[in-house]
Short mmCIF file of C-alpha atoms and ligand atoms in Angstrom, two decimals:
data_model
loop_
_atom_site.label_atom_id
_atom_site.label_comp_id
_atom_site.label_asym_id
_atom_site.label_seq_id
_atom_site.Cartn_x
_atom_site.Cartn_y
_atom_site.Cartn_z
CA UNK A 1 37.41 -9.20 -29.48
CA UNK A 2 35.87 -7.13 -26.62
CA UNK A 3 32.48 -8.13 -25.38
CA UNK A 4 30.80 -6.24 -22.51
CA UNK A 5 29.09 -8.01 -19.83
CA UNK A 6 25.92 -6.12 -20.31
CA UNK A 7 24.84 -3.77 -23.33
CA UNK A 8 21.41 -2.32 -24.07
CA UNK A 9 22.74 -0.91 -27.86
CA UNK A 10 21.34 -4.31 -29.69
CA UNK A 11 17.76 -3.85 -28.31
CA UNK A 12 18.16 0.11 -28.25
CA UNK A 13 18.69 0.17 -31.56
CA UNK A 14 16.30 -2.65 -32.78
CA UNK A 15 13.66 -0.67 -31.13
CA UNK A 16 14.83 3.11 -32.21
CA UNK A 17 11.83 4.28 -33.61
CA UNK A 18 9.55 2.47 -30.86
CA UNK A 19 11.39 4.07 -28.10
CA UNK A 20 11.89 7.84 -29.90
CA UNK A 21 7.80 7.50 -30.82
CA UNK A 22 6.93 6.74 -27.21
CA UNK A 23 9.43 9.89 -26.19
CA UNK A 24 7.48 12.15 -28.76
CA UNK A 25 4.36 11.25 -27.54
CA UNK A 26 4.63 11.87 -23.85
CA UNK A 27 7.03 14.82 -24.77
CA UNK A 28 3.93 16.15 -27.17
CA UNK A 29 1.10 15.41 -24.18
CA UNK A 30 3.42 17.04 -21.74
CA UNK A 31 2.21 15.24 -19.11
CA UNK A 32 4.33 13.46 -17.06
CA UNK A 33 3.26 11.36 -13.37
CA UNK A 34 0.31 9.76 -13.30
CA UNK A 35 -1.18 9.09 -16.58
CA UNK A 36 -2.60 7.10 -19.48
CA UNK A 37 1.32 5.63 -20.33
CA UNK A 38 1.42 4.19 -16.86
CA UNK A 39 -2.08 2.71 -16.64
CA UNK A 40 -1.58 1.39 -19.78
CA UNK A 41 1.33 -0.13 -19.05
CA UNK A 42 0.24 -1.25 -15.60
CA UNK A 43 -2.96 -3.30 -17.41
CA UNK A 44 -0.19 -4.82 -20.39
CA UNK A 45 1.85 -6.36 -17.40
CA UNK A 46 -0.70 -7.55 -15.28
CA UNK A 47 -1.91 -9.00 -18.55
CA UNK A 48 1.50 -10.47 -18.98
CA UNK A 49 1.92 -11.73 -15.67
CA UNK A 50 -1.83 -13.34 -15.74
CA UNK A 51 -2.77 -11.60 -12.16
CA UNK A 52 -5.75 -8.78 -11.52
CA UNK A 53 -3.47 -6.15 -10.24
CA UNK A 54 -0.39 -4.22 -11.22
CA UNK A 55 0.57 -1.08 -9.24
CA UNK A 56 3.76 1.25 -11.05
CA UNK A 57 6.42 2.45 -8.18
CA UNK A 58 9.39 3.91 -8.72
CA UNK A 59 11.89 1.09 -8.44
CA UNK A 60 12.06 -2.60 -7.83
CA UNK A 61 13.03 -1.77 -4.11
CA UNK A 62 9.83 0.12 -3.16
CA UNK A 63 7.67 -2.70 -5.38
CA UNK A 64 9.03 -4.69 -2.54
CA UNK A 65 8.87 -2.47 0.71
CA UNK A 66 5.66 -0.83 -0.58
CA UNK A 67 4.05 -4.56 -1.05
CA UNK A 68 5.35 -5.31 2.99
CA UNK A 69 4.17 -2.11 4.04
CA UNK A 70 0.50 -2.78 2.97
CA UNK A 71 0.66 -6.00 4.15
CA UNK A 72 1.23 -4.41 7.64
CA UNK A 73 4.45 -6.06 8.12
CA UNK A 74 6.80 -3.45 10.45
CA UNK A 75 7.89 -3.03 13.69
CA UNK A 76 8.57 -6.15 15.37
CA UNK A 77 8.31 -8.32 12.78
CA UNK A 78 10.63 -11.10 10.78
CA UNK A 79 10.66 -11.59 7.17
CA UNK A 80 12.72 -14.46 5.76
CA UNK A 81 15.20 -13.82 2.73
CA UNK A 82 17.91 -15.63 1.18
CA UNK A 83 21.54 -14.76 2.75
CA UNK A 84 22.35 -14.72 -0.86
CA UNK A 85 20.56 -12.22 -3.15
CA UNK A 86 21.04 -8.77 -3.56
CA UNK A 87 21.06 -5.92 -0.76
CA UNK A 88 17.23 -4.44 -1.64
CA UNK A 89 15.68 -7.53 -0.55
CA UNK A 90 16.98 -6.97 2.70
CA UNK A 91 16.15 -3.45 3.09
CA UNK A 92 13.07 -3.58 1.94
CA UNK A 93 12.72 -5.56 5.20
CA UNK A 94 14.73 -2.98 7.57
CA UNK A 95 12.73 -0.10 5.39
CA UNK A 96 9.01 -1.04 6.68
CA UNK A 97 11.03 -1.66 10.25
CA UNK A 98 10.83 -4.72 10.21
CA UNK A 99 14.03 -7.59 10.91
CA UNK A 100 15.17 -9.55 8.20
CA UNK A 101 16.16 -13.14 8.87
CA UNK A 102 18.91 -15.10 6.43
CA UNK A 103 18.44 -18.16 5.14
CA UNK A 104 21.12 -19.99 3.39
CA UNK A 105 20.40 -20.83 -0.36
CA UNK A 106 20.75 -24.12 -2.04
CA UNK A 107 24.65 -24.67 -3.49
CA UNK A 108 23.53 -26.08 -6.78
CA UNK A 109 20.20 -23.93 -7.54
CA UNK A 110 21.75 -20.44 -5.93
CA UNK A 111 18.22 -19.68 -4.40
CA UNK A 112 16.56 -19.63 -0.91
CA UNK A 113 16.79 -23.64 0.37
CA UNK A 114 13.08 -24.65 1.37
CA UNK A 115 13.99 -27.45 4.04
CA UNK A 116 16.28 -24.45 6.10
CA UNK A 117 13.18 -22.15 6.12
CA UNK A 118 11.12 -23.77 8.95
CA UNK A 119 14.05 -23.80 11.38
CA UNK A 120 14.05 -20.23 11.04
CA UNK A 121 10.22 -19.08 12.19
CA UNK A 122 9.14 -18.00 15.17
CA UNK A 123 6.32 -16.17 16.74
CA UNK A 124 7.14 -13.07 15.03
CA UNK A 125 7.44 -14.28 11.54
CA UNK A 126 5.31 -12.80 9.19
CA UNK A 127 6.71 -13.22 5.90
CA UNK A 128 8.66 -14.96 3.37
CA UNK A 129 10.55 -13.52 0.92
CA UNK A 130 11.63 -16.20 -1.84
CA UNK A 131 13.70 -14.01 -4.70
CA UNK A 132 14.43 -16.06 -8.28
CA UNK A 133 18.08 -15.42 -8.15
CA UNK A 134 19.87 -14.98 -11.89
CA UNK A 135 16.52 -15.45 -13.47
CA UNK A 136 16.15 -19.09 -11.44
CA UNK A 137 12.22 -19.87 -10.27
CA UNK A 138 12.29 -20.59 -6.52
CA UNK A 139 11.14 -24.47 -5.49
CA UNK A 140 7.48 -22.91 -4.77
CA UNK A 141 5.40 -25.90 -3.73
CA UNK A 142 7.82 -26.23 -0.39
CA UNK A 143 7.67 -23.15 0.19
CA UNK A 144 4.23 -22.52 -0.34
CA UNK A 145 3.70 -25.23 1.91
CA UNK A 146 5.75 -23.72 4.87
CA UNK A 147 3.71 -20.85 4.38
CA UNK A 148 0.20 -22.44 4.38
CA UNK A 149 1.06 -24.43 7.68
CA UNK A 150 2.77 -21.37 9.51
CA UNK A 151 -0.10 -18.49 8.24
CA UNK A 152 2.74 -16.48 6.57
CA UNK A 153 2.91 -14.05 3.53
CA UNK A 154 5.04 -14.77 0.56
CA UNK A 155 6.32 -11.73 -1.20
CA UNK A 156 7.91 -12.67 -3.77
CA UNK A 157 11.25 -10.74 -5.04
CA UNK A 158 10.88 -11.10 -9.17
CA UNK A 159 13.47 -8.43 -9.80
CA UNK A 160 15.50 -10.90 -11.82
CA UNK A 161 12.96 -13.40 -13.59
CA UNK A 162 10.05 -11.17 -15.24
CA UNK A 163 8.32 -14.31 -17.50
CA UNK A 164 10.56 -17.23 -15.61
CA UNK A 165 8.19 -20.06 -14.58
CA UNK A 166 7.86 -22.69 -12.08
CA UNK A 167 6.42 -26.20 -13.28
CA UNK A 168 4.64 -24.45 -15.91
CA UNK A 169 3.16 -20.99 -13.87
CA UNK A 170 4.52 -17.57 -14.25
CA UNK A 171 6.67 -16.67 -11.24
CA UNK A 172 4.96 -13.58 -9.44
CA UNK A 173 1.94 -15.77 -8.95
CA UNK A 174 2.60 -17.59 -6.24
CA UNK A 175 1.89 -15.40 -3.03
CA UNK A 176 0.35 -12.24 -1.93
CA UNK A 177 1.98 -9.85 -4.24
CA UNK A 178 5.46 -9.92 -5.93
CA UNK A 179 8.33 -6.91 -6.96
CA UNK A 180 9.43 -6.16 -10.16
CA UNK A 181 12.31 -4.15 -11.00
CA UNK A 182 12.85 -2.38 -14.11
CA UNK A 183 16.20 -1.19 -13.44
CA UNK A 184 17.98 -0.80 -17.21
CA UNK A 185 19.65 -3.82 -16.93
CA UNK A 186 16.82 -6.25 -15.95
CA UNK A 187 15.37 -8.88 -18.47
CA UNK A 188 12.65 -6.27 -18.59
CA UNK A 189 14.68 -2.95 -18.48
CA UNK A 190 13.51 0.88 -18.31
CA UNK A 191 15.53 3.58 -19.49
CA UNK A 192 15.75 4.68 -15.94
CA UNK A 193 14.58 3.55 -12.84
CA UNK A 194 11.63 1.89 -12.02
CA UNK A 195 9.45 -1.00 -10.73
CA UNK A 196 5.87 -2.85 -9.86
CA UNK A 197 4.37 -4.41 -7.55
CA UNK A 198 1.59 -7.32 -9.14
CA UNK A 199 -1.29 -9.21 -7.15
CA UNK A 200 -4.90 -10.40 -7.25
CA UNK A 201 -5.62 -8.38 -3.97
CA UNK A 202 -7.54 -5.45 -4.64
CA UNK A 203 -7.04 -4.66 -1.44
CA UNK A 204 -3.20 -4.41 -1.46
CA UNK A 205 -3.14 -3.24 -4.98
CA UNK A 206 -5.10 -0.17 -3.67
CA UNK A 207 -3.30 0.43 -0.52
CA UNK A 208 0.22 -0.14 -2.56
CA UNK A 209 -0.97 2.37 -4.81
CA UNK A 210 -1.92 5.16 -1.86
CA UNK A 211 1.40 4.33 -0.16
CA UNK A 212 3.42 5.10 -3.13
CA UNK A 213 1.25 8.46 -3.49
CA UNK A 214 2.36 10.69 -0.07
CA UNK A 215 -0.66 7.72 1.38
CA UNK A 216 -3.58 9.62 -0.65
CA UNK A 217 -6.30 8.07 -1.80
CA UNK A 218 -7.58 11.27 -3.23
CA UNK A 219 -5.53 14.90 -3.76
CA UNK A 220 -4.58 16.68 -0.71
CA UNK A 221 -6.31 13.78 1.61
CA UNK A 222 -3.57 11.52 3.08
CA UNK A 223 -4.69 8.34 4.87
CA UNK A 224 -1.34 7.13 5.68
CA UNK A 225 2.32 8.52 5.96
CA UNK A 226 3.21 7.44 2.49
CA UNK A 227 6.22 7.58 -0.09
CA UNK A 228 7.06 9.48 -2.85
CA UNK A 229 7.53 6.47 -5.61
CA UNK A 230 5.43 6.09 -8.87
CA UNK A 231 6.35 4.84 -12.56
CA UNK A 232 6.40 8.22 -14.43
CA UNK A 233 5.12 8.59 -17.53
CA UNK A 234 8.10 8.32 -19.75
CA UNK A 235 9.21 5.12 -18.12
CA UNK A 236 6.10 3.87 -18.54
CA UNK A 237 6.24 4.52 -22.55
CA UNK A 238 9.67 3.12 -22.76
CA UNK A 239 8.39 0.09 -21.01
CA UNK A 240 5.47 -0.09 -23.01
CA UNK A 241 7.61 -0.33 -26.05
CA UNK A 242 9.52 -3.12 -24.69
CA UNK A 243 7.46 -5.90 -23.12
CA UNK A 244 5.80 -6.87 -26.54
CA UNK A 245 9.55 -8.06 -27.06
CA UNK A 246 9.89 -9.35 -23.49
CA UNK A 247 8.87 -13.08 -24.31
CA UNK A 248 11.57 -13.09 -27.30
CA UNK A 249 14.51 -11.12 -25.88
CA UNK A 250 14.03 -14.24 -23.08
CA UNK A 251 14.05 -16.91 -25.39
CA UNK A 252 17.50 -15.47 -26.92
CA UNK A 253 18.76 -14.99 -23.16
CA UNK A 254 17.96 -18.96 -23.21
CA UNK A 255 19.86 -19.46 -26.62
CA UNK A 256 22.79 -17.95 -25.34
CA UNK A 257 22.49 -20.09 -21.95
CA UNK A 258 22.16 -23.44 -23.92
CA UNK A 259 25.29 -22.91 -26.01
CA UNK A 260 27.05 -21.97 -22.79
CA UNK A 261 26.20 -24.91 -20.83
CA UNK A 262 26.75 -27.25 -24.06
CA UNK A 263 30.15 -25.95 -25.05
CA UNK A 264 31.73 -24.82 -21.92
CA UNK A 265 34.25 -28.05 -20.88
CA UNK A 266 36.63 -27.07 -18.13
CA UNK A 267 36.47 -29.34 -15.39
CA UNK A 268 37.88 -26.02 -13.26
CA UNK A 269 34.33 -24.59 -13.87
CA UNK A 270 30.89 -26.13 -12.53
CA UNK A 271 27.89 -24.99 -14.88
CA UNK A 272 24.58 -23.89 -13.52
CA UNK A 273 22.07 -26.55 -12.84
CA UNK A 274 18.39 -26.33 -14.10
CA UNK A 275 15.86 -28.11 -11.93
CA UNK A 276 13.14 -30.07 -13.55
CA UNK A 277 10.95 -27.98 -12.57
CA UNK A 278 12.45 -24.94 -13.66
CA UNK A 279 11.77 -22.66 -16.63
CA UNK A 280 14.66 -19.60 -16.12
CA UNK A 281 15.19 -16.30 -17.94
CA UNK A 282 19.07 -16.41 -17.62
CA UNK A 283 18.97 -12.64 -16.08
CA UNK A 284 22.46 -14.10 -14.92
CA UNK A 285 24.84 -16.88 -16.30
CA UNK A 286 26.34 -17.67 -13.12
CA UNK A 287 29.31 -20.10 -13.20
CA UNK A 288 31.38 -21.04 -10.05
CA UNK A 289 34.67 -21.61 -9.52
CA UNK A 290 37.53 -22.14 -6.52
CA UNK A 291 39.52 -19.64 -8.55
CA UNK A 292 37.16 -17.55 -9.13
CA UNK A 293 39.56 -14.01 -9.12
CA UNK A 294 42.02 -15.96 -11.53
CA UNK A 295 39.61 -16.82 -13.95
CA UNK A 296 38.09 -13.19 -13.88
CA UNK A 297 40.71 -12.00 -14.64
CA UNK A 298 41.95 -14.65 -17.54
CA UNK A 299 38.59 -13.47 -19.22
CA UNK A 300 39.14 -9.37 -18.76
CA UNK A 301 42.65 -10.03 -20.47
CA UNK A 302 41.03 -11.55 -23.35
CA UNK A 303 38.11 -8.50 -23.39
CA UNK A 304 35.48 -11.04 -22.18
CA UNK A 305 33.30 -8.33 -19.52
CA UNK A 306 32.88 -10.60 -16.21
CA UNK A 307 30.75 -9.31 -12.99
CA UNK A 308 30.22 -10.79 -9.78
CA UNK A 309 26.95 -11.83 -7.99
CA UNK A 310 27.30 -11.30 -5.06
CA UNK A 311 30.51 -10.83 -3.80
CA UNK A 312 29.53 -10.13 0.11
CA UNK A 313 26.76 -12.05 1.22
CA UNK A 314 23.86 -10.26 3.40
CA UNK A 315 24.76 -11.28 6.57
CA UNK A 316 28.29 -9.95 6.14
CA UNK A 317 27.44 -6.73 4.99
CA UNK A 318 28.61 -3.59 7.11
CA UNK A 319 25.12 -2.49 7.32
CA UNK A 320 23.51 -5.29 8.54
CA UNK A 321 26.57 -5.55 11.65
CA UNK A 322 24.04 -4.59 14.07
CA UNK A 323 21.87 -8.16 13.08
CA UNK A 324 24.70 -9.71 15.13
CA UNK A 325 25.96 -12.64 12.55
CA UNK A 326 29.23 -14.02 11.96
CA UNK A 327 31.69 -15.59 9.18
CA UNK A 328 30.19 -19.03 9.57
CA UNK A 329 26.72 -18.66 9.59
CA UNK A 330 25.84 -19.22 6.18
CA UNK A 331 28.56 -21.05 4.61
CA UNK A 332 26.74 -21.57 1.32
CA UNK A 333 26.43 -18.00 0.72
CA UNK A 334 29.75 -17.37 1.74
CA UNK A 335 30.53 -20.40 -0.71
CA UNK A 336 29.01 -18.70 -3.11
CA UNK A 337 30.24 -14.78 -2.59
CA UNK A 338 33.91 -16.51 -3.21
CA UNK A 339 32.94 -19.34 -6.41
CA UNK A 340 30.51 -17.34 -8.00
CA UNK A 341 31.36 -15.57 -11.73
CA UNK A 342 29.04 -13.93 -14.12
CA UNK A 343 29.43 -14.31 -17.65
CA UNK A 344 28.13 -11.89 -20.49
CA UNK A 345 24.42 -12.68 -20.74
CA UNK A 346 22.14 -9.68 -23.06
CA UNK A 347 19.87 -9.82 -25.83
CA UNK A 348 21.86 -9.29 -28.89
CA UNK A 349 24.81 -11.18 -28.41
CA UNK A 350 26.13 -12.66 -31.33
CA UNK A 351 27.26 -16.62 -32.22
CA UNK A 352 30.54 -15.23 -32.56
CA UNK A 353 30.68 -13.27 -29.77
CA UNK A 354 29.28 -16.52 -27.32
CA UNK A 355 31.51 -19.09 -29.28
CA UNK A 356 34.43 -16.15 -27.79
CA UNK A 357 33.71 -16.53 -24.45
CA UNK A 358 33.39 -20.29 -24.72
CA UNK A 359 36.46 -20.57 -26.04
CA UNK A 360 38.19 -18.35 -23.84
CA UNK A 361 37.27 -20.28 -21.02
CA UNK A 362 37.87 -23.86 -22.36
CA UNK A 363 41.30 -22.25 -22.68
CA UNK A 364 42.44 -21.87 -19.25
CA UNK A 365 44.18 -23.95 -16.89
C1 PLP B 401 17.55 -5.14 -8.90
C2 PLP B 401 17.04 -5.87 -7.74
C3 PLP B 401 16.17 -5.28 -6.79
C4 PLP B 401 15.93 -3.81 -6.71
O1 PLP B 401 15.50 -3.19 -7.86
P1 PLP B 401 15.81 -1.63 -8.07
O2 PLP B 401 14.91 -1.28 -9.21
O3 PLP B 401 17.25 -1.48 -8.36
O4 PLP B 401 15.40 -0.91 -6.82
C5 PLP B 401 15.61 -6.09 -5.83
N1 PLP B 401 15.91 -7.39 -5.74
C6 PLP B 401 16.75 -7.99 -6.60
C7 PLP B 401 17.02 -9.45 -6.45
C8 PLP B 401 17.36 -7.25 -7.61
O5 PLP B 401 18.20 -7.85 -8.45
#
């Protein structure tokens, strides 16, 4: 058996005629930045995600620098974000010239570790950047908390967790304004890049919007030095097409997790843990293990698709060199860059196919 460890061709071709219709009629309009697909879609996911505002960008990245930038958050300032998450978070950070500052996630729950945040602020914090790792809601109230008592942001990174909730509320909720990505292979996936940023601040939403338009609030008038970076048209169509499923392509993400976590028994292997609290969307199915590479590589002999997430953690990344940190510094992350293993998590993937993997893994020693 050979099972990838991500394919779009079960959704793809459950929604064929959706996804060719909403080609046809942008195609047929001609018309292709800045129109009625991307408003539309704009008011469906702000509907979704229950807040006033929903700005289209371009990507998940510049949901998350654009939503800093109007914020005012730049030169001189600190934003905190996991040392464990992937690289955008961070650049978002170094894009609005700002300096990001690592904090080392929680072993068990993968995410940003609430009682490690506070040690971190100082006078030139501004921000928090709490990102729902592998579909995982962040511990909110804490941080929430930290950011009432210290007058900071929270920005939250939802890149991973589109309809994942936290003691009952939809993440993207909880602070100023929060990133989406809709990067193909997201729980909530384009056909093609792009992103949005949600909030309930008219403000933001407004200047978010102008920053992501050359910083024009009407043609030809530029109030600030803005980006290029708006959902186009035929992303928005495509996306359009997809959210009504969004809610049940999770719920079969969840299926998948719950036969994984009741049928895989290897004592090699520690599952992923599920606070109380915690509603996930399984973007990831994130097992660790101390031999890791081995057991990679046990499961791409038998066909089983594996990926890693992530296998350099931020603070050891070549680009960030000039931040000054060492091996050491977050030995959780680093934990994690070595344990951590991926396993095939999509919407489509058959009993069989899961029951596989299982039993791949419950096969090795
Ligand atoms: C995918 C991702 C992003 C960036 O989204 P793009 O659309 O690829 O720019 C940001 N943060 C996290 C955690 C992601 O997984």
């Amino acid at each position: 058996m050979k099972i990838p460890f991500v394919s779009f061709i079960p959704i793809e071709k459950e929604l064929d005629k959706d996804l060719r219709e909403a080609f046809e009629r942008v195609y047929t309009r001609s018309w292709y930045i800045e129109g009625v697909e991307d408003e539309a879609f704009e008011k469906a996911f702000a509907g979704y995600c229950g807040v006033d505002y929903c700005v289209g960008v371009g990507n998940g990245l510049d949901a998350l620098m654009l939503a800093l930038k109007a914020l005012g958050i730049g030169e001189g300032d600190e934003v905190i974000v996991p040392s464990n998450t992937y690289i955008a978070t961070a650049l978002a950070v170094t894009y609005v010239g700002a300096t990001p500052v690592f904090v080392d996630p929680d072993v068990n729950t993968f995410n940003i570790n609430p009682t490690k945040i506070e040690e971190v602020i100082t006078t030139n914090t501004k921000a928090i950047m709490p990102v729902h790792l592998y579909g995982q809601p962040c511990d909110m109230d804490p941080i929430a908390e930290i950011a009432n008592n210290h007058n900071l942001y929270i920005i939250e990174d939802c890149a991973q967790a589109h309809g994942a909730k936290y003691k009952g509320q939809l993440i993207g909720t909880f602070g100023n304004a929060a990133g989406f990505s809709f990067y193909p292979g997201k729980n909530l996936g384009a056909l093609g890049d792009a992103g949005a940023t949600i909030t309930n601040d008219k403000d933001i939403a407004e200047k978010i919007r102008a920053l992501g338009n050359y910083g024009s609030d009407y043609k030809y008038h530029h109030i600030y030095k803005g980006n290029n970076s708006r959902l186009d048209e035929m992303q928005a169509s495509f996306l359009l097409a997809k959210l009504p499923h969004l809610n049940r392509m999770n719920e079969e993400r969840r299926r998948i997790a719950k036969k994984y976590l009741e049928g895989i028994k290897n004592s090699n292997v520690i599952l992923p843990f599920v606070p109380e609290y915690a509603e996930p969307v399984w973007h990831i199915f994130g097992i660790r293990c101390d031999r890791r590479d081995e057991l990679e590589k046990y499961l791409n002999d038998a066909g089983v698709g594996t990926n890693k997430h992530y296998p350099i953690p931020m603070h050891l990344q070549e680009c960030y060199k000039d931040l000054g940190y060492k091996e050491g510094d977050f030995p959780i992350a680093e934990e994690i860059s070595k344990t951590e293993l991926s396993l095939p998590m999509y919407y489509g993937m058959t009993d069989e196919e899961i029951d596989y993997v299982i039993d791949v893994i419950n096969s090795w020693r």
